[in-house]
Coordinates of C-alpha atoms in Angstrom, one line a residue:
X1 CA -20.2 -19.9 -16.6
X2 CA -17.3 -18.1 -16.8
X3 CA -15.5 -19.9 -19.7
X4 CA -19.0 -19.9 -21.9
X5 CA -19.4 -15.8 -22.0
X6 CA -18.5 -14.9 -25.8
X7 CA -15.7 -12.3 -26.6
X8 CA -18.0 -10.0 -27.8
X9 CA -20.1 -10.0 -24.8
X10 CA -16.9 -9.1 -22.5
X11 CA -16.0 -6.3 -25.2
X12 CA -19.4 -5.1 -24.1
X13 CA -19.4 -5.7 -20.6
X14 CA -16.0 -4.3 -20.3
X15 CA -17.1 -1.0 -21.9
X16 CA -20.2 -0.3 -19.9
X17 CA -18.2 -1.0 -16.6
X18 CA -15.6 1.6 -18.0
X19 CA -18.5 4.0 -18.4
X20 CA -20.3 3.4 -14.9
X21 CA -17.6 3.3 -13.0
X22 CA -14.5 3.9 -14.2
X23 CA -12.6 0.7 -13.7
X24 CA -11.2 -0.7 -16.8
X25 CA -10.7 -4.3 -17.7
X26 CA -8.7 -4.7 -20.9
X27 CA -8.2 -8.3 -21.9
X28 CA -5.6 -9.7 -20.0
X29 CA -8.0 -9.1 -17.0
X30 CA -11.1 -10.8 -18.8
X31 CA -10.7 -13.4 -16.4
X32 CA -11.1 -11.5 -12.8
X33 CA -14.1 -9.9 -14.9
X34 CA -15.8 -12.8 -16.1
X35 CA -15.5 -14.0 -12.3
X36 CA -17.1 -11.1 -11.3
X37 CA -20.1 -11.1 -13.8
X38 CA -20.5 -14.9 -12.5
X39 CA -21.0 -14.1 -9.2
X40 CA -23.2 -11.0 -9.6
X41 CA -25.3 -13.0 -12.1
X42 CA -25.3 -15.5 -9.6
X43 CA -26.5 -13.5 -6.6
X44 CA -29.1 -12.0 -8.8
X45 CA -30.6 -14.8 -9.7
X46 CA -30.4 -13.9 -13.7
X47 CA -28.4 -14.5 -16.6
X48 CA -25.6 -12.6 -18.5
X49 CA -27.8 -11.1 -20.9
X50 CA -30.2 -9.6 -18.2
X51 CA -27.5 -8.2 -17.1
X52 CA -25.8 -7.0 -20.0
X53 CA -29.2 -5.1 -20.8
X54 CA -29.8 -3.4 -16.9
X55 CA -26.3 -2.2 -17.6
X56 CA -27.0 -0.7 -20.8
X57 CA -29.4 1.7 -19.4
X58 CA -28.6 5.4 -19.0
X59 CA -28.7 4.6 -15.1
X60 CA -28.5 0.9 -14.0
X61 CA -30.1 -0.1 -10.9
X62 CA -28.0 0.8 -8.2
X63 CA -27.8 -2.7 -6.3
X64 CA -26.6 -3.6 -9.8
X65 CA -23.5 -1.3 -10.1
X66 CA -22.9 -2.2 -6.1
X67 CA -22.8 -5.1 -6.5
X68 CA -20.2 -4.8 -9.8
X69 CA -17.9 -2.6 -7.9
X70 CA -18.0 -5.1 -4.8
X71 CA -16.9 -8.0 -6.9
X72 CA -14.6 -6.0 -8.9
X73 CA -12.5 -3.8 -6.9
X74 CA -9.9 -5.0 -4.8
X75 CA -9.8 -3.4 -1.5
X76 CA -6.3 -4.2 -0.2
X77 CA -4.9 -2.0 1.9
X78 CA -3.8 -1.4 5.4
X79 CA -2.8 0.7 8.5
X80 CA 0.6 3.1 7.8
X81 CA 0.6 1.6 4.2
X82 CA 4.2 3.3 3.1
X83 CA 5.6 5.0 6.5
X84 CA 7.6 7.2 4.3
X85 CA 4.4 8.8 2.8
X86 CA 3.2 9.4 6.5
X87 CA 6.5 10.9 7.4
X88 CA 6.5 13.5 4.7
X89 CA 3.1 13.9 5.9
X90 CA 3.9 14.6 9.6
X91 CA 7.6 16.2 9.1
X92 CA 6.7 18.8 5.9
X93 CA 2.9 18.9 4.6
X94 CA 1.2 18.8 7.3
X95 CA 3.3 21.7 9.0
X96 CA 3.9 23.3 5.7
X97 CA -0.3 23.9 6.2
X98 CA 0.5 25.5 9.7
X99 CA 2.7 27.6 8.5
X100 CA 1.3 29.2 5.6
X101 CA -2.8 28.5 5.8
X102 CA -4.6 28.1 2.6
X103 CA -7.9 29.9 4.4
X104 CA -8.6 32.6 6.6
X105 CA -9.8 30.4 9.5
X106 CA -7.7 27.5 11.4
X107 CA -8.9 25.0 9.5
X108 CA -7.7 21.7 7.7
X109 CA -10.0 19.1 4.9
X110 CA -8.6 15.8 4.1
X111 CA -9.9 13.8 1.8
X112 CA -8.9 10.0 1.1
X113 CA -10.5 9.2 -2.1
X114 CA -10.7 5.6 -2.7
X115 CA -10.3 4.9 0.8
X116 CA -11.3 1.1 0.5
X117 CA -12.0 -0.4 4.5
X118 CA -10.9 3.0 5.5
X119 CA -7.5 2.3 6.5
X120 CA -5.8 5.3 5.4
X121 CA -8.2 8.1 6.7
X122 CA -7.8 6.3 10.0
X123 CA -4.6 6.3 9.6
X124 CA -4.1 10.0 9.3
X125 CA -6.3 10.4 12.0
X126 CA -4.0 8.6 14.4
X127 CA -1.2 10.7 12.7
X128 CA -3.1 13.5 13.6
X129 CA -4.5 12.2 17.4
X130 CA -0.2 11.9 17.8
X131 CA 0.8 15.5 16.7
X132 CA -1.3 16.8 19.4
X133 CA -1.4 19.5 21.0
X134 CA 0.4 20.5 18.1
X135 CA -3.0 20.8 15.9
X136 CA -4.7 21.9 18.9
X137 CA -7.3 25.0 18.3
X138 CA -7.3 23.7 14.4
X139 CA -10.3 22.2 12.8
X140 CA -9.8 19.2 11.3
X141 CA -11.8 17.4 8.8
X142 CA -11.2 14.2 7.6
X143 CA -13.2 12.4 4.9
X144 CA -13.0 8.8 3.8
X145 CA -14.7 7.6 -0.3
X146 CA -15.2 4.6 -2.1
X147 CA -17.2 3.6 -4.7
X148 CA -17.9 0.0 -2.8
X149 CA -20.2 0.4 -0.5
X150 CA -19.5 -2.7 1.4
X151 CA -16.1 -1.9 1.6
X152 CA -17.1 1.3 3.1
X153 CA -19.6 -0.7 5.6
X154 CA -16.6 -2.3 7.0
X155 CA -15.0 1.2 7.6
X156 CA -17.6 2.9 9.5
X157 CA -17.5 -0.4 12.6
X158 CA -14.1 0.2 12.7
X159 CA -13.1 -3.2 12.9
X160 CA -10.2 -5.1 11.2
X161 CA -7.8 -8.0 11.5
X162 CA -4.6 -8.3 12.1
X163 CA -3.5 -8.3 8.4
X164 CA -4.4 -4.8 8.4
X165 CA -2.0 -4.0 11.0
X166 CA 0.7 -5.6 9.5
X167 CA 3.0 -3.2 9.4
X168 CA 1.4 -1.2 12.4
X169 CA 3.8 -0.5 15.3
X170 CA 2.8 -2.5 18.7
X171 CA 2.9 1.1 20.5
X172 CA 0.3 2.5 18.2
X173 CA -2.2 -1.1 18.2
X174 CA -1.4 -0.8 22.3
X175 CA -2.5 2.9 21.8
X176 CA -5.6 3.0 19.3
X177 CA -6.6 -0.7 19.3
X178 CA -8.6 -3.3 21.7
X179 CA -8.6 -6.9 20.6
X180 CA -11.9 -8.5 20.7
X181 CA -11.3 -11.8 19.7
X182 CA -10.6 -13.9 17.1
X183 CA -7.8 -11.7 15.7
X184 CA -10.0 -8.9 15.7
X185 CA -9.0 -5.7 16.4
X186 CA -11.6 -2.6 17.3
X187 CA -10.4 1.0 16.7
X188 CA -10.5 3.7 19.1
X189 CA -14.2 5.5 18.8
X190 CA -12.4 8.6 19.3
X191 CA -10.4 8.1 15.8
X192 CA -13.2 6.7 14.2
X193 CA -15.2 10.1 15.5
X194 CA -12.7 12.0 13.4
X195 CA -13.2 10.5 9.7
X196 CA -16.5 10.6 7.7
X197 CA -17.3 8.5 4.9
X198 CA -19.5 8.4 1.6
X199 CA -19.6 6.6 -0.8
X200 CA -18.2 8.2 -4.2
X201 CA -17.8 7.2 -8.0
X202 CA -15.0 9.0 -9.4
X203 CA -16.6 9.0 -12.3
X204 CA -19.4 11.5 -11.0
X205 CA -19.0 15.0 -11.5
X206 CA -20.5 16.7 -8.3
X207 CA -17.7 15.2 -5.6
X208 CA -19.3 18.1 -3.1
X209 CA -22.7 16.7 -3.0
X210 CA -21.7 13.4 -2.9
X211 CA -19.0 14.2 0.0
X212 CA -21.3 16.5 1.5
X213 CA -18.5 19.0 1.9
X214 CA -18.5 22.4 0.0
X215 CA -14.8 22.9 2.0
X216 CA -11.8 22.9 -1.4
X217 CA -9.3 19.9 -0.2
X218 CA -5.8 21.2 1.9
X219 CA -4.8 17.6 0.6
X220 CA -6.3 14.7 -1.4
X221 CA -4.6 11.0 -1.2
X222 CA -5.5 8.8 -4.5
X223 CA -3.0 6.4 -4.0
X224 CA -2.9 3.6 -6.4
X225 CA -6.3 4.1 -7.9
X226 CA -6.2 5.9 -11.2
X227 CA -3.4 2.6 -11.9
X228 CA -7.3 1.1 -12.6
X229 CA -8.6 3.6 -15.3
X230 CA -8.0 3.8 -18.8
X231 CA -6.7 7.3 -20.0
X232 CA -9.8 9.2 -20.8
X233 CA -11.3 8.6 -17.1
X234 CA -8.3 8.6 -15.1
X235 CA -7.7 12.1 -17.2
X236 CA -11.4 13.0 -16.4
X237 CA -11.1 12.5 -12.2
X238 CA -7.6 13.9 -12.2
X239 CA -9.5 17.2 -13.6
X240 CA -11.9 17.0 -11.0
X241 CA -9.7 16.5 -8.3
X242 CA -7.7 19.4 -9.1
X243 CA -11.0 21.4 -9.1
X244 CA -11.3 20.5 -5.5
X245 CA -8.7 21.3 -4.1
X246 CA -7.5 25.0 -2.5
X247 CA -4.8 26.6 -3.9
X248 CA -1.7 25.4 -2.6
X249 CA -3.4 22.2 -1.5
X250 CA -1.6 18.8 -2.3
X251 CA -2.8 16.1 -4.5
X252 CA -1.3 12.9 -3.5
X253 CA -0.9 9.8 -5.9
X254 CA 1.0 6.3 -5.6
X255 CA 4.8 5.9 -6.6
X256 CA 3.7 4.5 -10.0
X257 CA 0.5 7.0 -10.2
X258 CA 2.5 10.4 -10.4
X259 CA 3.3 10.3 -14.1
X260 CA -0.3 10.4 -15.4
X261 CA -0.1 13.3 -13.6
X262 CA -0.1 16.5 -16.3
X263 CA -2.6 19.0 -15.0
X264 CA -1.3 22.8 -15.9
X265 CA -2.2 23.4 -12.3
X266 CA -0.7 21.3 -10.2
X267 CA 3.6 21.4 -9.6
X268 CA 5.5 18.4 -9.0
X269 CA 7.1 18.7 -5.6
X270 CA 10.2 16.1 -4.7
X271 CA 10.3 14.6 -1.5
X272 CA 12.6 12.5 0.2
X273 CA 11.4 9.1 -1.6
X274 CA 8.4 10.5 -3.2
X275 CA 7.0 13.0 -6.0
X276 CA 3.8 14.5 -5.1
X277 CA 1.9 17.8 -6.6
X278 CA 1.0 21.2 -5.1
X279 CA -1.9 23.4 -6.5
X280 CA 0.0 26.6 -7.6
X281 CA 2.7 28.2 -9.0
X282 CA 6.5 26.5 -8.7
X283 CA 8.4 28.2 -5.6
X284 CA 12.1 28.5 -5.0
X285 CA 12.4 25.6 -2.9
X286 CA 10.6 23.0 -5.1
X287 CA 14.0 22.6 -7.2
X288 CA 14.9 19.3 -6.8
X289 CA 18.5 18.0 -5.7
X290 CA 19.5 15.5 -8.2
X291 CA 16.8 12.9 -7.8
X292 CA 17.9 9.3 -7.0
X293 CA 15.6 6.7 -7.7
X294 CA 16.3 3.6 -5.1
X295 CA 13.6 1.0 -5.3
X296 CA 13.4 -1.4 -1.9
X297 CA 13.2 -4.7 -4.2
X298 CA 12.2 -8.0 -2.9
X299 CA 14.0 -10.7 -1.3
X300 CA 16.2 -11.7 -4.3
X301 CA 15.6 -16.0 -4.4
X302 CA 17.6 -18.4 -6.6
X303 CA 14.8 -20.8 -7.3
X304 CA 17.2 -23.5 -7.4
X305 CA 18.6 -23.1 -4.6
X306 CA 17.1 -20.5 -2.0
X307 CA 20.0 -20.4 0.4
X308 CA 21.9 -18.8 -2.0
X309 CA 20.5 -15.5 -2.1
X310 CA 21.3 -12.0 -1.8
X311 CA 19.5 -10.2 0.6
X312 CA 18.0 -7.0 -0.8
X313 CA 15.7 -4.6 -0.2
X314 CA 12.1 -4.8 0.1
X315 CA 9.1 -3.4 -2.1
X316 CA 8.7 -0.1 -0.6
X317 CA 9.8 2.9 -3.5
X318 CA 11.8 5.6 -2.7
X319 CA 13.6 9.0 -4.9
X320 CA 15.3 11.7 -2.7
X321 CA 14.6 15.3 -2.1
X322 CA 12.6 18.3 -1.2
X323 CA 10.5 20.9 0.8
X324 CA 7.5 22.2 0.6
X325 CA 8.6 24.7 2.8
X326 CA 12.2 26.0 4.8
X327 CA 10.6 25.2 8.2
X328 CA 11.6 21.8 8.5
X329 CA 14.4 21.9 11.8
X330 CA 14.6 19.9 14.6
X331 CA 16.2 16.8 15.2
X332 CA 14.4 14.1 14.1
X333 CA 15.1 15.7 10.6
X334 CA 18.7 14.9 10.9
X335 CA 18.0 11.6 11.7
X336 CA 15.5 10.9 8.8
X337 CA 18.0 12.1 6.0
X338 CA 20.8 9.5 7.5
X339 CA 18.1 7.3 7.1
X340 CA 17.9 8.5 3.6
X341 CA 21.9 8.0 3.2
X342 CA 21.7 4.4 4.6
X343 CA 18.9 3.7 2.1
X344 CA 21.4 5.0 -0.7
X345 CA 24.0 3.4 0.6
X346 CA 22.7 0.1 0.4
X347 CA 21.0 0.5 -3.0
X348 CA 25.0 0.9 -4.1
X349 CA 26.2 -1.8 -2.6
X350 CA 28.1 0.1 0.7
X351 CA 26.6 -2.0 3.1
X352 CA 29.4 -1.5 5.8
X353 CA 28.8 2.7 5.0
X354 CA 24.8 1.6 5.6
X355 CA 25.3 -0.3 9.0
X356 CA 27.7 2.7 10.2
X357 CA 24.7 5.2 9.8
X358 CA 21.9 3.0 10.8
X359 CA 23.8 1.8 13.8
X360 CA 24.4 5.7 14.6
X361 CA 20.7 6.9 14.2
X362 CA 19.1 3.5 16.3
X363 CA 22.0 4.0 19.0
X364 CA 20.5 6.5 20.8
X365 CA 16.9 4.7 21.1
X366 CA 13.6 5.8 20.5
X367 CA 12.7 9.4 20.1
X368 CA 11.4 12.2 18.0
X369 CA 9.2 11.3 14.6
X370 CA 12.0 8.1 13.6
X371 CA 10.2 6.2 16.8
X372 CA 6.9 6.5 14.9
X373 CA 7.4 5.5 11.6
X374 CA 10.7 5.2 10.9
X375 CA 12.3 3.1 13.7
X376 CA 11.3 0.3 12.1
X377 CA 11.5 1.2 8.6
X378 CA 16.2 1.5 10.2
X379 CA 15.8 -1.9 11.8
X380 CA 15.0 -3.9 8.9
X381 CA 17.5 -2.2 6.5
X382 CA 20.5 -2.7 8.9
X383 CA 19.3 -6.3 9.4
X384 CA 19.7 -6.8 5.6
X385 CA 22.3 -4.7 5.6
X386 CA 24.5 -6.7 8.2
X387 CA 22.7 -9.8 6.0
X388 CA 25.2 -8.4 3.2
X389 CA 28.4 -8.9 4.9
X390 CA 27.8 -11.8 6.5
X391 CA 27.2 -10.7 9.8
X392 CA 24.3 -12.8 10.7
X393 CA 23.9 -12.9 14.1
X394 CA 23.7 -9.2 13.7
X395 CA 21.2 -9.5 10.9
X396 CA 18.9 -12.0 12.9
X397 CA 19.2 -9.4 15.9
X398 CA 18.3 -6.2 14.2
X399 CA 15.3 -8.7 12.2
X400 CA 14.0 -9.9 16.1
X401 CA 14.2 -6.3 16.9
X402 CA 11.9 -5.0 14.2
X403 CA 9.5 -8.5 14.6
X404 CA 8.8 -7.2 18.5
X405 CA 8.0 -3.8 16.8
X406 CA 5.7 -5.2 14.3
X407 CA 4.5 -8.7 14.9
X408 CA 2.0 -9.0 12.7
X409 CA 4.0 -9.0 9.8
X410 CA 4.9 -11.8 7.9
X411 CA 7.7 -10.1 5.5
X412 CA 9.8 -9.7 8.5
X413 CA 9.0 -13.6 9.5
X414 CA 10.3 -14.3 5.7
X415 CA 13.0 -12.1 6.2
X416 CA 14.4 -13.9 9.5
X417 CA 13.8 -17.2 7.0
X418 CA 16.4 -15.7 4.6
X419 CA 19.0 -14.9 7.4
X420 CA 18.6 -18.6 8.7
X421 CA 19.0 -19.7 5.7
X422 CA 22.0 -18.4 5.0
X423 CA 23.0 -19.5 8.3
X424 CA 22.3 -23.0 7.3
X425 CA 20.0 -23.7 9.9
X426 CA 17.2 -24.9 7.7
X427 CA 14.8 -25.9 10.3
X428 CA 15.0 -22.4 12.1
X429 CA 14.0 -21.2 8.4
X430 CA 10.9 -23.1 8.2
X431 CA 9.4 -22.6 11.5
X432 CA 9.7 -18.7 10.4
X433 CA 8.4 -19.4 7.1
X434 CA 5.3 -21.0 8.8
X435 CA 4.9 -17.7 10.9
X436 CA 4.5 -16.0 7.7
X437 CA 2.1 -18.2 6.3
X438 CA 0.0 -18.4 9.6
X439 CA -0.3 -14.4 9.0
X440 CA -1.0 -14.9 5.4
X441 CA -2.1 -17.4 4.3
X442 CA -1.6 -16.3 0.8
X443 CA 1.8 -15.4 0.8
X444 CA 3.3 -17.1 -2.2
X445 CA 7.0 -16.7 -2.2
X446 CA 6.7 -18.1 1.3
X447 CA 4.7 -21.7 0.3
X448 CA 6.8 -22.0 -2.7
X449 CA 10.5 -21.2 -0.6
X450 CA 9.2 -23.9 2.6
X451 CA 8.0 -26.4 -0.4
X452 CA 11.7 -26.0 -1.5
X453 CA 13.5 -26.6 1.7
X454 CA 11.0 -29.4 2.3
X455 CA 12.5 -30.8 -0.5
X456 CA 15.9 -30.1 0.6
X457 CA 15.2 -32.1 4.3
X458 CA 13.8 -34.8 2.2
X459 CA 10.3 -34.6 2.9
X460 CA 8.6 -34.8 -0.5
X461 CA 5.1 -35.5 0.8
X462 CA 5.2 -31.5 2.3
X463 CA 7.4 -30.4 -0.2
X464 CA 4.7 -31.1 -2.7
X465 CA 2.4 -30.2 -1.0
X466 CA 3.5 -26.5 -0.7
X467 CA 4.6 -25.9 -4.1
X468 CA 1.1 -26.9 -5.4
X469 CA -0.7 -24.2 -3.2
X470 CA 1.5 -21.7 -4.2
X471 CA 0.2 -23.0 -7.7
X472 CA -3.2 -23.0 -7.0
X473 CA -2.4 -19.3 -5.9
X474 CA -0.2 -18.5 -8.6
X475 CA -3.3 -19.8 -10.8
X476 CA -5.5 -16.9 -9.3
X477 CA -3.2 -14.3 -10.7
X478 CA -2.9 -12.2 -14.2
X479 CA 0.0 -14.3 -15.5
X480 CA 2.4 -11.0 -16.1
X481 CA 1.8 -9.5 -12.6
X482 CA 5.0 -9.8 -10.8
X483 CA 5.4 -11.6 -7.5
X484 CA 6.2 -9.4 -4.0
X485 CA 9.4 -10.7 -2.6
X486 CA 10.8 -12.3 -5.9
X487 CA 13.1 -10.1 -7.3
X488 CA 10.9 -9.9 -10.4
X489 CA 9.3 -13.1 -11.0
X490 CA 6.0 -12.7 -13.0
X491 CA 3.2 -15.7 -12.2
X492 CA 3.6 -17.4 -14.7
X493 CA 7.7 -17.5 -15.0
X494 CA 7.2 -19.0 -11.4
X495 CA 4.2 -21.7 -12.4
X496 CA 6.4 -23.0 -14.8
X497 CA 9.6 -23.4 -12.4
X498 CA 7.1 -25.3 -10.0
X499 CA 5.8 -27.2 -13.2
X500 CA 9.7 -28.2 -13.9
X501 CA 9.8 -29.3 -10.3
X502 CA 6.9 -31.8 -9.7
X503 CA 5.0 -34.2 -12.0
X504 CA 1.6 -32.8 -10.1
X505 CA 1.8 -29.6 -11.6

């Protein structure tokens, strides 16, 4: 089915999901949304035609656009998704809002829009749950939206697997999480108590009704969701989001999002690592210091020969610099901008400059906000950074370190592959690799780099077997979208290296 719909009928089909919900599929991504019309017509029981005609209505059935957006957005997300965003959140905005109120009463609105499984308003909620008492006498109102509702079902029971705490902290899934089987995890029914959730088309121009909350927004997180709109919608929610927010309230956007970002408005605001925009006037202490862009790349791989790789960093962005306000003292601040130095340091090349600082700011142990988010975030960098000058018992130390922090995530298991590897102890690397896998099954740097050292130990049999399911993966992908942990690789750069290497591909 998906091969026989005509051009002209996706021209159509792509316009009318444009105008219902916002999402927009130019041709390079005809395929995911021929895929999607398959399945919808499918569970509808009707054709493409029927369905072309429902949606040419002023107002489609309902089930019909639910059913769109279910098949059609891609809800991946999870738990502490960029810790440096949280920090900024914990360390400046959020006491920036202390300081200097945006209402006459102690009070606080949140608003995650696009919220997908409701990771992210959860996730400010345990943010909030740990500042405490803090926050105490404040009332704080966290909302939750999505335009799939199914992905919103999901969010309300509060229940998720352990890729969604990936990069969660074992303290905090000790703290907030019970497992109830299966690799399931149930949140804390006090955090869930705190967040709300409706379900919300961008599109729409009454967001209070829909939110049921007539309250203007201290802060609004669209992270990486206007990336899916054409101009003229992603234009038109941007307006409305600035509409609801209070005056000096924050909208929030992902590292690649903040350029579409031109409302007279709003000011940028530089952070350390980030650009985000304040409702109001420009003050005195949003000039920026020189702004440094340093980009956490992924694990750089020689395709020929994966044990002769630079170890580099990951795919997390960062820039440098400022305040919202003057408040910021204390002395986890201290701490966070050597973190910041490190970070710089290694994006130049100084690795020995990096591990000095690192080694100074972990030294002392946990304590103050680095243990909560950042901790972690120090760990892996001096692992990569000692990785760099060919300290690698140090490196695979530091990398343990961070895997008892957080070990549900399979980057770090690929990292420790990479310092094996370089350590020549090949069989070390694969029994990491296979951790990674086992976490994520779809992780395809890590079939095609085991497929490789398969080869390597002369094992063909599993060495072809890998590299064709990370081309059976690869095959699900737009062909130009780039490839997390391959310094760069696009799909289709990497189908044909695996092509080059096996007659089965």
């Amino acid at each position: 089915m998906i091969n026989a719909i005509p051009e002209n009928i996706l021209i159509e089909f792509s316009r009318l999901v444009s105008v219902h919900t916002g999402l927009y599929f130019p041709e390079k991504k005809w395929p995911t949304l021929s895929k999607g019309i398959a399945s919808v017509t499918d569970h509808l029981q009707t054709d493409i035609y029927k369905l072309l005609y429902s949606l040419q209505k002023t107002f489609p059935p309902k089930e019909t656009i639910d059913l769109l957006t279910d098949r059609l957005t891609v809800g991946e997300t999870y738990f502490l998704r960029d810790k440096n965003f949280f920090q900024i959140l914990k360390d400046q905005i959020i006491p920036g809002l202390i300081r200097y109120p945006r209402r006459k009463t102690q009070k606080m609105v949140f608003w995650s829009a696009g919220c997908a499984t409701g990771e992210e308003p959860y996730s400010l909620a345990i943010l909030i749950d740990y500042m405490l008492p803090a926050l105490s006498g404040w009332d704080i109102s966290i909302i939750g939206s999505d335009i799939n509702r199914t992905a919103l079902d999901k969010a309300e029971k509060g229940i998720y697997s352990n890729w969604s705490l990936r990069e969660t902290p074992e303290p905090i899934i000790k703290k907030y999480f019970t497992l109830i089987g299966d690799n399931r995890f149930e949140l804390a029914p006090h955090i869930r108590r705190m967040v709300t959730f409706s379900q919300l088309n961008l599109m729409s121009e009454q967001y209070a009704a829909y939110l049921n909350c007539h309250d203007k927004m201290d802060v609004i997180f669209c992270r990486n969701v206007l990336m899916y709109f054409n101009d003229s919608n992603r234009n038109h929610a941007i307006q409305n989001l600035v509409r609801s927010i209070v005056e000096n309230g924050w909208l929030i956007t992902g590292p690649s999002e903040s350029g579409f970002v031109n409302a007279p408005e709003l000011t940028p605001v530089r952070f350390p690592n980030a650009l985000y925009h304040r409702k109001g006037p420009s003050r005195q202490s949003d000039l920026p210091d020189l702004p440094v862009r340093v980009t956490r790349t992924n694990n750089n791989y020689n395709s020929s020969d994966p044990q002769k790789q630079k170890i580099s960093l990951t795919a997390r962005h960062y820039t440098r610099r400022s305040t919202d306000t003057k408040i910021l003292t204390g002395p986890e601040i201290p701490k966070y901008d050597i973190y910041q130095e490190a970070l710089f340091d290694y994006s130049q090349g100084r690795y020995g400059q990096s591990v000095e600082k690192l080694s100074r700011i972990l030294s002392g142990g946990p304590n103050g906000s680095l243990s909560f988010l950042m901790r972690t975030e120090s760990m892996i960098l001096l692992a990569k950074a000692y990785a760099n000058i060919g300290e690698l018992d140090h490196a695979r130390t530091w990398c343990e370190k961070a895997l008892s922090s957080e070990k549900l995530n399979p980057e770090l298991y690929y990292l420790l592959s990479t310092i094996h590897q370089s350590a020549d102890d090949i069989d070390a690397a694969v029994k990491t690799l296979k951790q990674a896998i086992y976490l994520d099954p779809e992780f395809i740097m890590a079939h095609f780099t085991i497929g490789i050292l398969f080869l390597q130990k002369n094992m063909p049999l599993e060495g072809a077997k890998s590299l064709n399911i990370a081309l059976t993966l690869l095959r699900l992908k737009n062909p130009d979208d780039v490839l997390s942990y391959s310094e760069g690789m696009t799909a289709s750069r990497l189908i044909e290296t695996i092509k080059s290497m096996t007659a089965t591909g």
